[in-house]
XYZ file of C-alpha atoms in Angstrom:
468
model
C -179.774 57.808 125.850
C -181.612 58.165 122.636
C -180.582 54.836 120.978
C -180.555 53.729 117.187
C -182.582 51.004 116.906
C -182.786 49.854 113.390
C -179.765 48.327 111.260
C -179.559 48.524 107.943
C -180.064 44.549 107.653
C -183.366 44.746 109.957
C -185.196 47.598 107.250
C -183.617 45.402 104.345
C -185.248 41.925 105.851
C -188.210 43.509 105.024
C -187.495 44.060 101.190
C -187.964 42.836 97.889
C -185.487 44.276 95.506
C -182.357 43.964 93.781
C -178.943 44.210 95.132
C -178.017 47.716 94.056
C -180.961 49.425 96.411
C -179.980 47.388 98.759
C -176.810 49.183 99.322
C -178.378 52.568 98.564
C -180.941 52.025 101.827
C -177.716 50.801 103.953
C -175.986 54.418 103.219
C -179.255 56.017 103.817
C -179.358 54.317 107.389
C -175.914 55.226 108.077
C -176.670 58.604 106.899
C -179.787 58.760 109.474
C -177.704 57.133 112.231
C -175.325 60.260 111.887
C -177.046 63.220 111.309
C -180.038 62.662 113.967
C -178.748 60.172 116.606
C -175.349 60.579 116.865
C -175.154 64.534 118.585
C -178.065 63.300 120.833
C -176.563 60.091 122.340
C -175.980 60.720 125.898
C -178.514 63.635 126.056
C -181.704 63.046 127.526
C -184.356 65.260 125.801
C -185.716 65.363 129.555
C -182.779 66.369 131.406
C -182.389 70.179 132.523
C -179.211 72.158 132.379
C -177.247 70.195 130.481
C -177.809 67.322 132.662
C -177.678 63.573 131.935
C -181.483 61.564 132.216
C -179.550 58.976 134.710
C -180.858 55.453 134.538
C -183.928 54.597 133.126
C -187.028 54.303 135.666
C -189.670 51.902 133.495
C -192.733 51.681 135.635
C -195.958 52.665 134.692
C -198.325 54.143 136.858
C -201.882 55.465 136.384
C -202.415 58.988 135.129
C -206.164 61.008 135.566
C -206.764 63.905 134.264
C -207.656 66.530 137.055
C -209.340 70.081 137.284
C -209.591 72.408 140.155
C -212.204 75.257 140.839
C -209.637 77.885 140.539
C -208.595 76.558 137.125
C -212.152 76.883 136.107
C -212.537 80.663 137.875
C -209.555 81.738 136.061
C -210.835 80.836 133.240
C -214.041 82.427 133.224
C -212.349 85.585 134.781
C -210.396 85.387 131.554
C -213.455 84.580 129.086
C -215.324 87.604 130.519
C -212.059 89.582 130.037
C -212.396 89.093 126.295
C -211.785 92.268 124.254
C -213.932 91.177 120.777
C -213.140 92.904 117.209
C -215.512 92.889 114.663
C -214.700 91.155 111.347
C -215.294 93.324 108.040
C -218.522 92.860 106.291
C -219.096 89.844 104.315
C -216.094 87.846 104.859
C -217.317 84.675 106.662
C -214.121 82.970 107.490
C -211.814 84.009 104.189
C -209.790 86.223 107.293
C -209.868 83.657 109.866
C -212.188 83.546 112.483
C -215.168 85.485 111.928
C -216.150 87.659 115.044
C -219.781 86.753 115.385
C -219.469 83.324 115.653
C -216.774 83.808 117.894
C -218.931 85.548 120.463
C -221.562 82.559 120.081
C -218.537 80.038 120.931
C -217.170 81.944 124.377
C -220.661 82.762 125.178
C -221.404 78.917 125.485
C -217.681 78.427 126.596
C -218.319 80.353 129.539
C -222.208 80.029 130.533
C -222.812 76.152 129.328
C -219.918 73.693 128.344
C -219.383 71.844 131.550
C -215.816 71.102 132.124
C -215.770 68.618 134.987
C -218.162 66.577 132.814
C -215.973 66.683 129.837
C -212.926 65.389 132.731
C -215.016 62.594 133.662
C -215.342 61.652 129.703
C -211.596 62.134 129.352
C -211.326 59.386 132.049
C -213.735 57.179 131.009
C -210.558 55.316 129.390
C -207.610 54.596 131.345
C -204.798 56.964 131.430
C -200.772 56.236 132.505
C -197.409 57.350 132.210
C -194.501 56.319 131.932
C -190.898 58.083 131.587
C -189.167 56.837 128.373
C -185.400 58.566 127.394
C -186.475 61.193 130.239
C -189.313 62.253 128.947
C -193.079 61.708 131.228
C -195.310 59.725 128.368
C -198.465 59.984 128.274
C -201.036 57.386 126.638
C -204.556 56.664 126.343
C -204.828 52.573 126.951
C -207.827 50.228 126.269
C -208.089 46.788 126.131
C -211.260 45.334 124.837
C -214.010 44.449 127.654
C -215.630 40.806 126.446
C -212.940 39.328 124.247
C -214.847 35.819 122.835
C -212.850 33.091 123.940
C -209.773 31.835 121.827
C -209.571 35.021 120.170
C -206.714 37.598 120.785
C -207.042 41.703 120.211
C -204.178 42.997 118.410
C -202.752 45.800 119.993
C -202.696 49.249 117.733
C -200.846 52.373 118.363
C -202.852 55.689 117.366
C -201.243 58.898 116.625
C -202.487 62.209 116.472
C -201.118 65.733 114.918
C -201.782 69.006 115.905
C -203.587 70.769 116.470
C -205.359 67.557 117.725
C -205.065 65.100 120.730
C -205.394 62.222 122.046
C -209.167 62.588 122.499
C -209.244 63.123 118.618
C -209.903 58.908 118.931
C -212.658 59.059 121.917
C -214.981 57.904 119.237
C -212.836 55.174 116.958
C -212.192 53.423 119.930
C -215.309 51.634 120.965
C -215.332 50.813 117.349
C -212.334 49.169 117.397
C -212.149 47.369 120.857
C -215.700 46.168 120.718
C -216.838 45.764 117.185
C -220.171 44.979 116.665
C -219.602 42.615 113.375
C -217.938 39.163 114.530
C -216.203 38.987 111.906
C -213.736 42.128 112.707
C -211.502 41.987 114.484
C -210.549 43.503 117.756
C -208.032 46.136 118.731
C -206.129 46.595 122.058
C -205.951 50.656 121.617
C -202.872 52.629 122.658
C -203.127 56.515 122.149
C -199.886 58.520 123.186
C -199.884 62.345 123.842
C -196.709 63.408 121.444
C -194.297 64.489 123.816
C -194.921 68.201 124.053
C -198.587 67.661 124.033
C -201.358 67.144 125.997
C -200.338 65.621 129.278
C -196.972 64.178 127.779
C -194.025 66.334 129.210
C -192.449 68.824 126.847
C -188.850 68.208 125.471
C -186.364 70.506 127.257
C -183.888 70.486 125.118
C -183.990 71.332 121.322
C -184.115 68.850 118.288
C -186.934 66.794 118.965
C -188.171 65.881 115.665
C -190.590 62.887 114.339
C -187.723 60.646 114.970
C -187.069 61.002 118.246
C -190.969 60.482 118.815
C -190.765 57.482 116.749
C -188.234 56.252 118.915
C -189.873 57.080 122.254
C -193.112 55.619 120.905
C -191.838 52.224 119.745
C -189.904 51.877 122.978
C -193.653 52.361 124.688
C -195.095 49.842 122.908
C -191.946 47.068 123.527
C -192.555 48.713 127.519
C -195.967 47.516 127.397
C -195.039 44.208 126.325
C -195.854 44.050 122.198
C -193.489 42.702 120.082
C -195.500 43.070 117.115
C -198.367 45.702 116.431
C -199.741 48.151 114.366
C -199.813 52.234 113.932
C -202.531 54.386 112.644
C -201.968 58.249 112.283
C -202.330 61.458 110.732
C -201.375 64.958 109.880
C -197.894 64.500 112.580
C -198.866 60.979 113.525
C -198.517 60.061 109.866
C -195.023 60.800 109.952
C -194.346 59.693 113.234
C -195.864 56.254 112.272
C -194.118 56.090 109.759
C -190.819 56.723 111.095
C -191.596 54.333 113.590
C -191.860 51.651 110.605
C -188.618 52.669 109.339
C -187.050 52.505 112.598
C -188.871 49.036 113.722
C -189.534 47.108 110.401
C -189.795 43.890 112.268
C -191.922 45.335 115.132
C -194.456 47.015 113.262
C -196.647 44.820 111.497
C -198.615 47.018 109.459
C -198.923 50.626 109.037
C -201.832 52.618 108.311
C -201.776 56.381 107.535
C -204.844 58.722 106.677
C -202.198 61.948 105.437
C -199.222 61.701 102.491
C -198.264 64.456 101.389
C -196.653 64.590 98.513
C -192.872 63.378 99.279
C -189.701 63.672 97.227
C -190.087 64.823 93.735
C -189.224 62.191 91.566
C -188.756 61.549 87.750
C -192.304 59.513 87.808
C -193.693 62.546 89.814
C -192.634 65.314 87.396
C -194.090 63.115 84.453
C -197.312 62.379 85.914
C -197.683 66.493 86.635
C -196.390 67.286 83.299
C -198.670 65.003 81.191
C -201.292 63.770 84.226
C -204.216 66.076 83.128
C -204.003 65.102 79.365
C -203.211 61.479 79.907
C -204.666 60.786 83.556
C -205.052 56.958 83.171
C -201.120 56.798 81.908
C -201.262 57.302 85.514
C -203.854 55.840 86.851
C -205.008 59.112 87.696
C -208.752 59.059 88.493
C -211.103 62.070 88.141
C -210.745 62.860 91.873
C -207.186 62.935 91.508
C -207.405 65.815 88.612
C -209.490 67.222 90.330
C -207.181 67.875 93.321
C -203.907 68.721 91.105
C -204.504 70.387 88.343
C -204.295 73.589 87.158
C -201.049 72.212 89.309
C -199.585 75.906 89.382
C -202.898 76.416 91.018
C -203.474 73.354 93.214
C -200.288 72.717 94.454
C -198.406 75.902 94.969
C -201.240 79.032 95.456
C -203.874 76.986 97.112
C -201.269 75.570 99.505
C -199.344 79.044 100.470
C -203.262 80.170 101.094
C -203.756 77.320 103.978
C -199.904 77.383 105.523
C -199.280 80.811 106.659
C -199.444 79.192 110.365
C -196.426 76.340 109.467
C -193.989 79.152 108.280
C -194.525 81.126 111.760
C -194.328 77.707 113.692
C -191.501 76.528 111.845
C -189.588 79.863 112.229
C -190.256 81.682 115.533
C -193.281 79.430 117.217
C -192.679 80.694 120.928
C -193.603 84.595 119.767
C -196.829 83.579 118.693
C -197.199 81.084 121.153
C -196.560 83.507 124.066
C -200.470 85.348 123.165
C -202.158 81.791 122.582
C -201.003 80.566 125.863
C -202.199 83.473 127.884
C -205.554 84.042 126.326
C -208.557 81.035 126.390
C -210.251 83.070 123.605
C -207.213 83.545 121.086
C -206.360 79.379 121.459
C -209.525 78.808 120.661
C -210.116 80.443 117.282
C -206.528 79.497 116.170
C -207.234 76.253 116.785
C -210.629 76.162 115.987
C -210.155 77.972 112.371
C -208.062 74.608 111.586
C -211.096 72.552 112.595
C -213.160 74.545 110.238
C -211.125 75.310 106.975
C -209.154 71.591 107.383
C -212.304 69.432 107.560
C -213.630 71.427 104.446
C -212.115 74.119 102.220
C -215.837 75.216 101.133
C -216.379 76.337 104.863
C -214.339 79.515 104.659
C -217.656 80.712 102.586
C -219.826 80.300 105.500
C -220.245 82.691 109.109
C -219.593 79.862 111.133
C -217.003 78.022 109.469
C -219.267 75.046 109.254
C -218.080 74.022 112.635
C -221.095 72.868 114.237
C -222.251 71.001 110.921
C -219.657 68.212 111.489
C -218.370 68.461 115.842
C -220.169 69.484 118.720
C -218.944 72.384 120.465
C -218.149 70.261 123.484
C -215.528 68.254 121.702
C -214.407 71.355 120.303
C -213.755 72.966 123.112
C -212.801 69.653 125.382
C -209.721 69.518 122.216
C -209.015 73.133 123.091
C -209.034 72.642 126.985
C -206.423 69.944 126.797
C -204.238 72.618 125.412
C -205.306 75.301 127.917
C -204.834 72.969 131.033
C -202.236 71.847 130.137
C -200.241 74.646 128.488
C -198.969 72.744 125.869
C -199.425 75.335 123.101
C -196.211 76.227 122.552
C -193.802 73.696 123.022
C -196.602 71.884 120.219
C -195.620 74.732 118.109
C -192.234 74.033 118.567
C -192.559 70.424 116.572
C -192.836 72.230 113.375
C -189.484 74.234 114.134
C -187.911 71.025 114.893
C -188.735 68.996 111.925
C -188.781 71.415 109.375
C -185.448 73.524 110.419
C -183.273 71.245 108.925
C -184.974 71.267 105.689
C -187.588 69.021 103.758
C -184.561 66.926 102.518
C -183.454 64.986 105.610
C -182.466 61.331 104.793
C -185.381 59.650 106.626
C -187.311 61.381 103.471
C -185.589 59.500 101.290
C -185.428 55.795 102.852
C -188.752 53.985 101.654
C -191.165 51.915 103.868
C -191.389 48.627 103.267
C -194.056 47.319 106.216
C -197.213 46.800 104.561
C -199.059 49.684 104.730
C -202.705 51.753 103.634
C -203.692 55.000 102.819
C -207.288 56.387 103.753
C -207.518 58.808 101.269
C -209.946 61.413 102.389
C -211.527 63.621 99.963
C -211.347 66.582 101.407
C -207.661 66.165 103.022
C -205.296 69.478 103.234
C -203.230 68.050 100.459
C -203.589 64.744 97.768
C -201.740 62.900 97.032
C -202.830 59.982 94.521
C -201.951 56.373 94.482
C -198.792 56.736 92.208
C -197.089 59.045 94.383
C -197.877 57.048 97.314
C -196.269 53.767 96.192
C -193.244 55.809 95.540
C -192.539 56.091 99.167
C -194.391 52.937 100.635
C -193.169 50.331 98.281
C -195.446 47.458 100.531
C -198.614 49.322 99.566
C -201.681 47.105 100.741
C -204.649 49.251 100.397
C -205.430 52.459 98.862
C -208.313 53.993 99.564
C -210.679 57.098 98.238
C -212.978 57.386 100.674
C -216.502 58.779 100.483
C -216.129 61.614 102.732
C -214.181 63.546 105.345
C -210.875 65.695 105.856
C -208.242 65.950 107.692
C -209.276 65.195 111.311
C -210.600 62.033 110.358
C -211.056 59.800 113.324
C -213.081 62.579 114.985
C -215.108 63.562 112.059
C -215.480 59.955 110.083
C -214.435 57.566 112.969
C -216.777 54.324 111.297
C -215.018 55.049 107.696
C -211.824 54.961 108.996
C -212.681 52.294 111.437
C -213.868 50.306 108.488
C -210.638 51.068 106.638
C -208.069 49.956 109.335
C -210.088 46.761 109.618
C -210.212 46.377 105.912
C -206.193 46.387 105.796
C -205.321 44.685 109.300
C -207.502 41.630 107.677
C -205.894 41.843 104.430
C -202.143 41.675 106.499
C -203.477 38.545 108.731
C -204.727 37.042 105.652
C -208.447 36.802 107.162
C -208.964 38.699 103.899
C -207.757 38.421 100.175
C -206.812 42.574 98.915
């Protein structure tokens, strides 16, 4: 059963603040326990038909990505039967995925893309599965090959989001497990699939949100023998790893995220919105902050509405749209790859090919799509939005500050921008806030070198190998 692992004392041990705030944090911890866990005790998310998950089997076993001729034949048959529909003239990606470029993608997928070869690439790192809370959890676990004598690798869990997968991290894994600079820290990397994504089993009951995923991933790290570890994430991964730090502040040694959407709109945030454009230095705003935030109605409201239609669908009726995507590989690819275009650079909407091949290869993009297609996980991945948003945006854990040492890599083309002032309202022990030189939402896949360097810099500070 799901068990509350964090007490108010655990969280408060990491804090350095006055007694009244301790009391508030303790109350919030109690509310989080009451509202997010009590109703789930004894009802494992892997148990079907109201049954109990029973005693937990903590065994870990190897897993291998596989394919069959029948699977590939079925895909080709569906691709051959695609019914294309023309885009409007001169619309590029403004109406969504452009039909002319989609025909090119489908042709490459059908005639040139080698899924068997990509399966071999996926299996170049060790995969495992283990059952936690009744759910089969898939993860990639990469240990350094040539660890210098007298040194130890630091465990780092990296968590993906939607519509990504563990494959997003394949470019950054060697940079962190086999660093070229002898002064760099060597990491042992664990990349899990969120339950309902990729090769992790989907929950069978309602209510599985980011806090539940965080509980399971903390439990996974403990099962792997790590008493302390670092966590990193973007998109949903940033929420899950933040929740991990809230639940287990003594175990999570450091939190690094590359997605920090604006949190609760407190007084300081509201003042900065009213006066920050005229007095940017008063709030520590940079030129980039001003560009991303003002005019606030346009940048924070109208632009957000234009790019969040998918979120409204997935937060309300995910299964309806998901049924079609689960049955059509071309529909699935268009839905996913449009996000890799716009979320990488909003200016890519002005290009007929969506700029996709400027940052990624079709092989990598289609491999991510194939993980969704072959595992049939698109519906369960979309449900994660409903589970997180159906309770509203004002959940108790959203009010709890993070006191674990934290870092934010702020990529210039990220979907939502939070200046340092806003970030510190949530992350009270912020060690680094780095305005990155380039990049967007899928940082690990688009700019693995930049992200690896920022992770290194942050962990060196926490490990006291470098001054802040």
